GROMACS .gro file of C-alpha atoms in nm:
model
  451
    1UNK     CA    1  -0.002   0.013   0.029
    2UNK     CA    2   0.119   0.347  -0.100
    3UNK     CA    3   0.157   0.606   0.192
    4UNK     CA    4   0.215   0.877  -0.034
    5UNK     CA    5  -0.119   1.010  -0.074
    6UNK     CA    6  -0.174   1.018   0.298
    7UNK     CA    7   0.161   1.231   0.316
    8UNK     CA    8   0.027   1.513   0.132
    9UNK     CA    9  -0.270   1.599   0.356
   10UNK     CA   10  -0.137   1.945   0.526
   11UNK     CA   11  -0.313   1.830   0.845
   12UNK     CA   12  -0.086   1.511   0.863
   13UNK     CA   13   0.214   1.636   0.731
   14UNK     CA   14   0.533   1.627   0.969
   15UNK     CA   15   0.299   1.477   1.299
   16UNK     CA   16   0.510   1.169   1.414
   17UNK     CA   17   0.218   1.025   1.612
   18UNK     CA   18   0.036   0.989   1.256
   19UNK     CA   19   0.301   0.919   1.007
   20UNK     CA   20   0.387   0.586   1.194
   21UNK     CA   21   0.072   0.466   1.176
   22UNK     CA   22  -0.008   0.227   0.887
   23UNK     CA   23  -0.104   0.384   0.565
   24UNK     CA   24  -0.497   0.439   0.517
   25UNK     CA   25  -0.684   0.156   0.324
   26UNK     CA   26  -0.904   0.200   0.028
   27UNK     CA   27  -1.237   0.023   0.049
   28UNK     CA   28  -1.092  -0.265  -0.168
   29UNK     CA   29  -0.803  -0.291   0.056
   30UNK     CA   30  -1.010  -0.279   0.370
   31UNK     CA   31  -1.227  -0.555   0.250
   32UNK     CA   32  -0.926  -0.761   0.176
   33UNK     CA   33  -0.776  -0.711   0.523
   34UNK     CA   34  -1.071  -0.735   0.724
   35UNK     CA   35  -1.168  -1.087   0.542
   36UNK     CA   36  -1.088  -1.397   0.741
   37UNK     CA   37  -1.270  -1.732   0.595
   38UNK     CA   38  -1.238  -2.045   0.781
   39UNK     CA   39  -0.977  -2.285   0.629
   40UNK     CA   40  -1.142  -2.559   0.456
   41UNK     CA   41  -1.083  -2.829   0.178
   42UNK     CA   42  -1.367  -3.066   0.036
   43UNK     CA   43  -1.068  -3.337   0.141
   44UNK     CA   44  -1.165  -3.268   0.526
   45UNK     CA   45  -1.489  -3.434   0.472
   46UNK     CA   46  -1.294  -3.740   0.491
   47UNK     CA   47  -1.177  -3.706   0.850
   48UNK     CA   48  -1.320  -3.925   1.128
   49UNK     CA   49  -1.647  -3.760   1.291
   50UNK     CA   50  -1.491  -3.666   1.593
   51UNK     CA   51  -1.222  -3.465   1.397
   52UNK     CA   52  -1.484  -3.293   1.173
   53UNK     CA   53  -1.675  -3.166   1.462
   54UNK     CA   54  -1.354  -2.977   1.580
   55UNK     CA   55  -1.336  -2.857   1.235
   56UNK     CA   56  -1.678  -2.657   1.305
   57UNK     CA   57  -1.523  -2.448   1.548
   58UNK     CA   58  -1.349  -2.282   1.270
   59UNK     CA   59  -1.707  -2.110   1.180
   60UNK     CA   60  -1.693  -1.933   1.515
   61UNK     CA   61  -1.369  -1.764   1.396
   62UNK     CA   62  -1.402  -1.653   1.048
   63UNK     CA   63  -1.521  -1.306   0.945
   64UNK     CA   64  -1.701  -1.205   0.628
   65UNK     CA   65  -1.666  -0.811   0.604
   66UNK     CA   66  -2.018  -0.649   0.513
   67UNK     CA   67  -2.106  -0.285   0.445
   68UNK     CA   68  -2.097  -0.169   0.785
   69UNK     CA   69  -1.769  -0.310   0.874
   70UNK     CA   70  -1.634  -0.136   0.589
   71UNK     CA   71  -1.788   0.199   0.727
   72UNK     CA   72  -1.653   0.117   1.073
   73UNK     CA   73  -1.286   0.120   0.913
   74UNK     CA   74  -1.308   0.439   0.759
   75UNK     CA   75  -1.486   0.584   1.041
   76UNK     CA   76  -1.196   0.468   1.285
   77UNK     CA   77  -0.911   0.558   1.046
   78UNK     CA   78  -1.036   0.931   1.036
   79UNK     CA   79  -1.122   0.925   1.409
   80UNK     CA   80  -0.763   0.808   1.490
   81UNK     CA   81  -0.571   1.074   1.262
   82UNK     CA   82  -0.785   1.343   1.333
   83UNK     CA   83  -0.749   1.289   1.704
   84UNK     CA   84  -0.400   1.352   1.671
   85UNK     CA   85  -0.399   1.650   1.450
   86UNK     CA   86  -0.365   1.900   1.760
   87UNK     CA   87  -0.146   1.653   1.941
   88UNK     CA   88   0.161   1.678   1.743
   89UNK     CA   89   0.473   1.630   1.972
   90UNK     CA   90   0.659   1.907   1.742
   91UNK     CA   91   0.456   2.187   1.849
   92UNK     CA   92   0.422   2.377   2.194
   93UNK     CA   93   0.063   2.253   2.211
   94UNK     CA   94   0.152   1.928   2.312
   95UNK     CA   95   0.372   2.044   2.581
   96UNK     CA   96   0.094   2.267   2.744
   97UNK     CA   97  -0.099   1.949   2.721
   98UNK     CA   98   0.119   1.764   2.957
   99UNK     CA   99   0.175   2.048   3.173
  100UNK     CA  100  -0.222   2.130   3.211
  101UNK     CA  101  -0.230   1.719   3.304
  102UNK     CA  102   0.007   1.830   3.603
  103UNK     CA  103  -0.199   2.108   3.713
  104UNK     CA  104  -0.520   1.885   3.706
  105UNK     CA  105  -0.356   1.599   3.923
  106UNK     CA  106  -0.277   1.870   4.188
  107UNK     CA  107  -0.604   2.032   4.147
  108UNK     CA  108  -0.762   1.676   4.116
  109UNK     CA  109  -1.020   1.851   3.864
  110UNK     CA  110  -1.055   1.741   3.515
  111UNK     CA  111  -1.162   2.094   3.427
  112UNK     CA  112  -0.858   2.275   3.545
  113UNK     CA  113  -0.692   2.399   3.254
  114UNK     CA  114  -0.427   2.678   3.231
  115UNK     CA  115  -0.358   2.680   2.861
  116UNK     CA  116  -0.641   2.566   2.689
  117UNK     CA  117  -0.547   2.400   2.344
  118UNK     CA  118  -0.810   2.328   2.078
  119UNK     CA  119  -0.929   1.981   2.048
  120UNK     CA  120  -0.956   1.774   1.740
  121UNK     CA  121  -1.090   1.482   1.901
  122UNK     CA  122  -1.460   1.351   1.839
  123UNK     CA  123  -1.676   1.077   1.989
  124UNK     CA  124  -1.829   0.772   1.796
  125UNK     CA  125  -2.113   0.568   1.931
  126UNK     CA  126  -2.167   0.193   1.782
  127UNK     CA  127  -2.501   0.030   1.921
  128UNK     CA  128  -2.669  -0.277   1.803
  129UNK     CA  129  -2.837  -0.621   1.867
  130UNK     CA  130  -2.675  -0.848   2.065
  131UNK     CA  131  -2.472  -1.072   1.854
  132UNK     CA  132  -2.440  -0.863   1.545
  133UNK     CA  133  -2.089  -0.863   1.566
  134UNK     CA  134  -1.994  -0.508   1.710
  135UNK     CA  135  -1.709  -0.615   1.936
  136UNK     CA  136  -1.552  -0.867   1.674
  137UNK     CA  137  -1.561  -0.596   1.370
  138UNK     CA  138  -1.378  -0.369   1.607
  139UNK     CA  139  -1.148  -0.607   1.686
  140UNK     CA  140  -1.067  -0.675   1.327
  141UNK     CA  141  -1.019  -0.306   1.245
  142UNK     CA  142  -0.797  -0.290   1.583
  143UNK     CA  143  -0.578  -0.558   1.444
  144UNK     CA  144  -0.454  -0.354   1.156
  145UNK     CA  145  -0.276  -0.086   1.393
  146UNK     CA  146   0.014  -0.176   1.583
  147UNK     CA  147  -0.076  -0.114   1.985
  148UNK     CA  148   0.223   0.031   2.102
  149UNK     CA  149   0.475   0.254   1.854
  150UNK     CA  150   0.835   0.332   2.015
  151UNK     CA  151   0.965   0.698   1.915
  152UNK     CA  152   1.318   0.772   1.970
  153UNK     CA  153   1.273   1.147   1.820
  154UNK     CA  154   1.188   1.430   1.909
  155UNK     CA  155   1.177   1.237   2.271
  156UNK     CA  156   1.170   0.904   2.360
  157UNK     CA  157   0.820   0.772   2.420
  158UNK     CA  158   0.579   0.468   2.386
  159UNK     CA  159   0.255   0.561   2.167
  160UNK     CA  160  -0.026   0.388   2.254
  161UNK     CA  161  -0.241   0.359   1.939
  162UNK     CA  162  -0.551   0.220   2.108
  163UNK     CA  163  -0.685   0.077   2.417
  164UNK     CA  164  -0.987  -0.126   2.449
  165UNK     CA  165  -1.180  -0.160   2.788
  166UNK     CA  166  -1.517  -0.353   2.897
  167UNK     CA  167  -1.715  -0.097   3.098
  168UNK     CA  168  -1.773  -0.262   3.462
  169UNK     CA  169  -2.068  -0.466   3.509
  170UNK     CA  170  -2.233  -0.206   3.744
  171UNK     CA  171  -2.112   0.127   3.565
  172UNK     CA  172  -1.837   0.198   3.831
  173UNK     CA  173  -1.633   0.472   3.760
  174UNK     CA  174  -1.328   0.346   3.982
  175UNK     CA  175  -1.331  -0.010   3.813
  176UNK     CA  176  -1.290   0.155   3.480
  177UNK     CA  177  -0.992   0.351   3.587
  178UNK     CA  178  -0.885   0.030   3.773
  179UNK     CA  179  -0.899  -0.166   3.457
  180UNK     CA  180  -0.744   0.145   3.246
  181UNK     CA  181  -0.422   0.120   3.463
  182UNK     CA  182  -0.402  -0.259   3.460
  183UNK     CA  183  -0.443  -0.291   3.056
  184UNK     CA  184  -0.173  -0.008   3.033
  185UNK     CA  185   0.058  -0.194   3.242
  186UNK     CA  186   0.014  -0.520   3.041
  187UNK     CA  187   0.124  -0.363   2.718
  188UNK     CA  188   0.370  -0.129   2.869
  189UNK     CA  189   0.540  -0.302   3.145
  190UNK     CA  190   0.451  -0.029   3.397
  191UNK     CA  191   0.301   0.003   3.729
  192UNK     CA  192   0.053   0.223   3.690
  193UNK     CA  193  -0.199  -0.003   3.905
  194UNK     CA  194   0.031  -0.044   4.189
  195UNK     CA  195   0.107   0.328   4.182
  196UNK     CA  196  -0.240   0.471   4.119
  197UNK     CA  197  -0.480   0.230   4.199
  198UNK     CA  198  -0.442   0.169   4.566
  199UNK     CA  199  -0.788   0.164   4.766
  200UNK     CA  200  -0.674   0.513   4.971
  201UNK     CA  201  -0.663   0.695   4.608
  202UNK     CA  202  -1.005   0.868   4.552
  203UNK     CA  203  -1.175   0.858   4.226
  204UNK     CA  204  -1.102   1.222   4.120
  205UNK     CA  205  -0.714   1.159   4.158
  206UNK     CA  206  -0.764   0.860   3.912
  207UNK     CA  207  -0.916   1.001   3.677
  208UNK     CA  208  -0.685   1.291   3.650
  209UNK     CA  209  -0.401   1.028   3.653
  210UNK     CA  210  -0.572   0.838   3.392
  211UNK     CA  211  -0.628   1.137   3.199
  212UNK     CA  212  -0.238   1.217   3.209
  213UNK     CA  213  -0.110   0.891   3.155
  214UNK     CA  214  -0.353   0.874   2.824
  215UNK     CA  215  -0.172   1.214   2.725
  216UNK     CA  216   0.161   1.095   2.810
  217UNK     CA  217   0.132   0.808   2.581
  218UNK     CA  218  -0.025   0.985   2.319
  219UNK     CA  219  -0.334   0.723   2.315
  220UNK     CA  220  -0.497   0.744   2.001
  221UNK     CA  221  -0.839   0.595   2.065
  222UNK     CA  222  -1.005   0.465   2.378
  223UNK     CA  223  -1.253   0.206   2.304
  224UNK     CA  224  -1.531   0.108   2.573
  225UNK     CA  225  -1.720  -0.201   2.525
  226UNK     CA  226  -2.044  -0.310   2.713
  227UNK     CA  227  -2.153   0.046   2.771
  228UNK     CA  228  -2.508  -0.042   2.848
  229UNK     CA  229  -2.369  -0.140   3.174
  230UNK     CA  230  -2.407   0.218   3.265
  231UNK     CA  231  -2.780   0.159   3.323
  232UNK     CA  232  -2.687  -0.066   3.601
  233UNK     CA  233  -2.488   0.190   3.772
  234UNK     CA  234  -2.576   0.250   4.139
  235UNK     CA  235  -2.524   0.543   4.342
  236UNK     CA  236  -2.325   0.774   4.094
  237UNK     CA  237  -2.558   0.714   3.812
  238UNK     CA  238  -2.447   0.644   3.451
  239UNK     CA  239  -2.320   1.019   3.416
  240UNK     CA  240  -2.022   1.003   3.598
  241UNK     CA  241  -1.851   0.762   3.337
  242UNK     CA  242  -1.989   0.952   3.043
  243UNK     CA  243  -1.909   1.316   3.185
  244UNK     CA  244  -1.568   1.166   3.228
  245UNK     CA  245  -1.522   1.030   2.877
  246UNK     CA  246  -1.684   1.325   2.723
  247UNK     CA  247  -1.380   1.531   2.906
  248UNK     CA  248  -1.129   1.282   2.745
  249UNK     CA  249  -1.275   1.417   2.430
  250UNK     CA  250  -1.325   1.795   2.477
  251UNK     CA  251  -1.042   1.897   2.695
  252UNK     CA  252  -0.795   1.637   2.701
  253UNK     CA  253  -0.834   1.561   2.332
  254UNK     CA  254  -0.867   1.180   2.298
  255UNK     CA  255  -1.118   1.052   2.078
  256UNK     CA  256  -1.328   0.773   2.241
  257UNK     CA  257  -1.554   0.518   2.117
  258UNK     CA  258  -1.815   0.319   2.293
  259UNK     CA  259  -1.988  -0.013   2.185
  260UNK     CA  260  -2.301  -0.172   2.325
  261UNK     CA  261  -2.638  -0.278   2.277
  262UNK     CA  262  -2.944  -0.089   2.224
  263UNK     CA  263  -3.052  -0.084   2.566
  264UNK     CA  264  -2.763   0.183   2.598
  265UNK     CA  265  -2.947   0.401   2.338
  266UNK     CA  266  -3.145   0.639   2.601
  267UNK     CA  267  -2.840   0.685   2.830
  268UNK     CA  268  -2.642   0.794   2.537
  269UNK     CA  269  -2.866   1.018   2.377
  270UNK     CA  270  -2.887   1.213   2.699
  271UNK     CA  271  -2.505   1.295   2.768
  272UNK     CA  272  -2.241   1.141   2.501
  273UNK     CA  273  -2.399   1.338   2.206
  274UNK     CA  274  -2.274   1.650   2.363
  275UNK     CA  275  -1.887   1.576   2.295
  276UNK     CA  276  -1.740   1.801   2.081
  277UNK     CA  277  -1.803   1.683   1.724
  278UNK     CA  278  -1.948   1.380   1.790
  279UNK     CA  279  -2.193   1.434   1.532
  280UNK     CA  280  -1.923   1.504   1.277
  281UNK     CA  281  -1.858   1.138   1.271
  282UNK     CA  282  -2.191   1.023   1.404
  283UNK     CA  283  -2.265   0.687   1.538
  284UNK     CA  284  -2.383   0.393   1.388
  285UNK     CA  285  -2.660   0.155   1.484
  286UNK     CA  286  -2.623  -0.203   1.345
  287UNK     CA  287  -2.944  -0.365   1.362
  288UNK     CA  288  -2.996  -0.718   1.295
  289UNK     CA  289  -2.976  -0.807   0.915
  290UNK     CA  290  -3.311  -0.826   0.718
  291UNK     CA  291  -3.408  -1.040   0.439
  292UNK     CA  292  -3.242  -0.911   0.133
  293UNK     CA  293  -2.893  -0.872  -0.098
  294UNK     CA  294  -2.707  -0.851   0.256
  295UNK     CA  295  -2.842  -1.153   0.441
  296UNK     CA  296  -2.819  -1.348   0.121
  297UNK     CA  297  -2.476  -1.277   0.074
  298UNK     CA  298  -2.360  -1.377   0.406
  299UNK     CA  299  -2.587  -1.688   0.406
  300UNK     CA  300  -2.402  -1.805   0.111
  301UNK     CA  301  -2.068  -1.714   0.235
  302UNK     CA  302  -2.134  -1.949   0.526
  303UNK     CA  303  -2.328  -2.207   0.336
  304UNK     CA  304  -1.990  -2.304   0.157
  305UNK     CA  305  -1.820  -2.448   0.496
  306UNK     CA  306  -1.960  -2.789   0.546
  307UNK     CA  307  -1.758  -3.092   0.709
  308UNK     CA  308  -2.051  -3.342   0.659
  309UNK     CA  309  -1.980  -3.617   0.422
  310UNK     CA  310  -2.243  -3.508   0.158
  311UNK     CA  311  -2.286  -3.145   0.073
  312UNK     CA  312  -2.614  -3.011   0.121
  313UNK     CA  313  -2.763  -2.753  -0.116
  314UNK     CA  314  -2.902  -2.447  -0.013
  315UNK     CA  315  -3.243  -2.432  -0.068
  316UNK     CA  316  -3.529  -2.135  -0.041
  317UNK     CA  317  -3.678  -2.349   0.250
  318UNK     CA  318  -3.344  -2.383   0.412
  319UNK     CA  319  -3.308  -1.996   0.400
  320UNK     CA  320  -3.647  -1.932   0.511
  321UNK     CA  321  -3.562  -2.114   0.844
  322UNK     CA  322  -3.220  -1.996   0.886
  323UNK     CA  323  -3.359  -1.635   0.883
  324UNK     CA  324  -3.677  -1.720   1.096
  325UNK     CA  325  -3.462  -1.924   1.378
  326UNK     CA  326  -3.188  -1.669   1.371
  327UNK     CA  327  -3.391  -1.336   1.323
  328UNK     CA  328  -3.101  -1.188   1.110
  329UNK     CA  329  -2.879  -1.192   1.411
  330UNK     CA  330  -2.538  -1.321   1.281
  331UNK     CA  331  -2.392  -1.513   1.575
  332UNK     CA  332  -2.725  -1.721   1.651
  333UNK     CA  333  -2.703  -1.766   1.269
  334UNK     CA  334  -2.332  -1.941   1.282
  335UNK     CA  335  -2.434  -2.114   1.608
  336UNK     CA  336  -2.740  -2.279   1.430
  337UNK     CA  337  -2.542  -2.387   1.092
  338UNK     CA  338  -2.257  -2.543   1.356
  339UNK     CA  339  -2.532  -2.734   1.551
  340UNK     CA  340  -2.711  -2.837   1.219
  341UNK     CA  341  -2.385  -2.990   1.089
  342UNK     CA  342  -2.303  -3.155   1.440
  343UNK     CA  343  -2.657  -3.328   1.453
  344UNK     CA  344  -2.623  -3.494   1.103
  345UNK     CA  345  -2.274  -3.594   1.156
  346UNK     CA  346  -2.401  -3.761   1.500
  347UNK     CA  347  -2.663  -3.907   1.302
  348UNK     CA  348  -2.465  -4.050   1.036
  349UNK     CA  349  -2.230  -4.217   1.315
  350UNK     CA  350  -2.531  -4.362   1.546
  351UNK     CA  351  -2.760  -4.437   1.273
  352UNK     CA  352  -2.605  -4.451   0.931
  353UNK     CA  353  -2.822  -4.187   0.812
  354UNK     CA  354  -2.715  -3.981   0.517
  355UNK     CA  355  -2.527  -3.659   0.647
  356UNK     CA  356  -2.767  -3.412   0.474
  357UNK     CA  357  -2.931  -3.134   0.652
  358UNK     CA  358  -3.291  -2.997   0.575
  359UNK     CA  359  -3.528  -2.724   0.679
  360UNK     CA  360  -3.704  -2.956   0.928
  361UNK     CA  361  -3.383  -3.082   1.103
  362UNK     CA  362  -3.242  -2.708   1.160
  363UNK     CA  363  -3.597  -2.615   1.281
  364UNK     CA  364  -3.561  -2.926   1.526
  365UNK     CA  365  -3.209  -2.846   1.635
  366UNK     CA  366  -3.321  -2.485   1.725
  367UNK     CA  367  -3.627  -2.559   1.906
  368UNK     CA  368  -3.390  -2.794   2.115
  369UNK     CA  369  -3.101  -2.600   2.171
  370UNK     CA  370  -3.202  -2.235   2.150
  371UNK     CA  371  -3.443  -2.262   2.477
  372UNK     CA  372  -3.182  -2.050   2.646
  373UNK     CA  373  -3.254  -1.749   2.426
  374UNK     CA  374  -3.617  -1.825   2.353
  375UNK     CA  375  -3.763  -1.487   2.535
  376UNK     CA  376  -3.526  -1.282   2.322
  377UNK     CA  377  -3.609  -1.472   2.019
  378UNK     CA  378  -4.005  -1.475   2.085
  379UNK     CA  379  -3.970  -1.082   2.130
  380UNK     CA  380  -3.770  -1.060   1.805
  381UNK     CA  381  -4.032  -1.259   1.619
  382UNK     CA  382  -4.303  -1.050   1.768
  383UNK     CA  383  -4.174  -0.717   1.635
  384UNK     CA  384  -4.253  -0.570   1.966
  385UNK     CA  385  -3.996  -0.289   2.057
  386UNK     CA  386  -4.095  -0.288   2.393
  387UNK     CA  387  -4.031  -0.662   2.432
  388UNK     CA  388  -3.723  -0.671   2.243
  389UNK     CA  389  -3.558  -0.411   2.501
  390UNK     CA  390  -3.579  -0.627   2.777
  391UNK     CA  391  -3.356  -0.883   2.621
  392UNK     CA  392  -3.041  -0.749   2.451
  393UNK     CA  393  -2.787  -1.029   2.562
  394UNK     CA  394  -2.706  -1.333   2.382
  395UNK     CA  395  -2.413  -1.426   2.605
  396UNK     CA  396  -2.576  -1.728   2.750
  397UNK     CA  397  -2.566  -1.906   2.451
  398UNK     CA  398  -2.206  -1.927   2.395
  399UNK     CA  399  -2.106  -2.145   2.684
  400UNK     CA  400  -2.418  -2.356   2.641
  401UNK     CA  401  -2.310  -2.407   2.219
  402UNK     CA  402  -1.936  -2.483   2.363
  403UNK     CA  403  -2.099  -2.730   2.611
  404UNK     CA  404  -2.296  -2.908   2.322
  405UNK     CA  405  -1.980  -2.921   2.124
  406UNK     CA  406  -1.754  -3.059   2.372
  407UNK     CA  407  -2.015  -3.366   2.463
  408UNK     CA  408  -2.044  -3.451   2.114
  409UNK     CA  409  -1.652  -3.479   2.077
  410UNK     CA  410  -1.651  -3.736   2.388
  411UNK     CA  411  -1.961  -3.931   2.231
  412UNK     CA  412  -1.813  -3.924   1.863
  413UNK     CA  413  -1.436  -4.000   1.966
  414UNK     CA  414  -1.309  -4.344   1.873
  415UNK     CA  415  -1.310  -4.582   2.196
  416UNK     CA  416  -0.969  -4.596   2.296
  417UNK     CA  417  -0.813  -4.963   2.245
  418UNK     CA  418  -0.796  -5.221   2.575
  419UNK     CA  419  -0.487  -5.216   2.796
  420UNK     CA  420  -0.359  -5.578   2.819
  421UNK     CA  421  -0.207  -5.657   3.147
  422UNK     CA  422   0.068  -5.939   3.106
  423UNK     CA  423   0.139  -6.120   3.406
  424UNK     CA  424   0.528  -6.214   3.490
  425UNK     CA  425   0.551  -6.460   3.756
  426UNK     CA  426   0.799  -6.371   4.026
  427UNK     CA  427   1.071  -6.581   4.093
  428UNK     CA  428   1.076  -6.792   4.433
  429UNK     CA  429   1.273  -6.688   4.703
  430UNK     CA  430   1.425  -6.875   4.996
  431UNK     CA  431   1.194  -6.840   5.286
  432UNK     CA  432   1.441  -6.741   5.513
  433UNK     CA  433   1.516  -6.399   5.286
  434UNK     CA  434   1.156  -6.296   5.319
  435UNK     CA  435   1.102  -6.308   5.709
  436UNK     CA  436   1.087  -5.987   5.860
  437UNK     CA  437   1.103  -5.770   5.545
  438UNK     CA  438   0.878  -5.534   5.387
  439UNK     CA  439   0.876  -5.510   4.996
  440UNK     CA  440   0.873  -5.140   4.960
  441UNK     CA  441   0.837  -5.153   4.598
  442UNK     CA  442   0.530  -5.343   4.608
  443UNK     CA  443   0.383  -5.125   4.910
  444UNK     CA  444   0.360  -5.426   5.117
  445UNK     CA  445   0.326  -5.455   5.498
  446UNK     CA  446   0.478  -5.708   5.743
  447UNK     CA  447   0.246  -6.008   5.849
  448UNK     CA  448   0.138  -5.958   6.219
  449UNK     CA  449   0.407  -6.116   6.419
  450UNK     CA  450   0.694  -6.009   6.188
  451UNK     CA  451   0.729  -5.649   6.395
   0.00000   0.00000   0.00000
C-alpha cells in the first residue's frame, strides 16, 4: 500500500504520531484485510467424525466483512488520525497539554486548564443488537494498527495507538480507571495500577491520573465496550463515566468509541452526543440483518463450509428457516449452522443416515438447543420493540453451544483400545530371605508377628 497520498494531507504532515501509523486503506484494501474465511478443503469431509466436529469451531472464528464493517473501518481511520492533528509532539501545544495534566492532578479536577488547547478529537458510538458482531468487527479493525509504537525522536516515548476496555458490570467509574491502569501495565510493562490504583486513591485523583497517562503516551483512541452496563450504575448513576469520557474528548483531546447494545441508546442520547464534534463522525447502529441482498450474501458465504460427508444444497426452504430461527442475528445464524452440521454428523455415526441437512432438521435443532434464548427470540419474532428492549444479551448462548460441542466430541471419539496386562510370575525366593522384610516397591506391610 502506498502512503504517499496520506502524507500530502496538510493536517497530517510532519506529525510523528500520524506518520508512524500504517497507511490508510482503500475500501477494496480494507475488505481484503478484514476478510478471514475459515480453513476448508473438500477433502476435510474424509476426516473421522470427531475430527470434523472440531473443524466446525472454525466457523466461530471466521469473519466476512459486510458494508457496515467497511464503514466502521473508514470511521475509525479518520477518528484516530483527526485525534492526533492537534496533539503533534513537534508543537508547543503538546507540551502545554502535559503541563495542564500536572495541574489537573494537583487540583484533582479534570476541568483545571491553564492553557486551553483546541481539541480535534471526536466521539463515536456503535450500538446494535446483541450478537450483531460489533465487538468482533471493532477487534478486526484494531488488528491493522500496532498497539504500541516506539519513538526515539523528538523524544523517547511509547505511543499507545488504541486501548479497549469493558465497561464495569455495574458502571463503576473507579473500576474503569483500575481496568485502564491494568491494561496499560500489560502492554507497556509499567506499574500504574500499583502506583495509582490503591484503595486510598480517590476517584477524582484516579481520573486525573488516567487522563494524564493517556496524554503522556499519546493514546490514539479509547474504546469502551459493553457501555449498556451504565444503566446498572448504583449511586453515582451513568452520568459519572459519561462525563469523564466527554472530558477526555473535549478537554484532553482523546477520541473515544463506545460500544453497546440498544439498551444503552437512551443513556447515550442524553449525554454522550454533547461531546465536541460527536455528530461530525456520528454514530452507527447495527440492526439485525433483514432479508435481502446482504443477508443472502452472508448466508451463501457461510453455506460453503460444510464438514458433512455429503454437501447439502442451499434451498429456499433452508434460507427461510435460517432467518426465522436466527432473526437476522449473525451470531445465532453461525451457531445454528454449526449445530445443524453437528446433528447430521452424529446421525451419520449412530444411525448410518446420510449426512444431509434440511429445513426440518434445522428447525428441530433450534427448538432443542436455543431454549436458553427463547424469550429474546420470541420478542424479536413478535416485532414488539418494548419486548425486545427487555432482552439485549445473547451471552448465555456461547457457553451453552460450547458444552454441546464438547459433549459431542466425547461421544464421537473412537473408543480407546483395551489395555492388556501381561502377568510375569516372580521367581521364588528362599523363605528365610523374606522373614521380617517389607517389600517397599510393592507397598507391602509385614504380616502380624513380623514387627
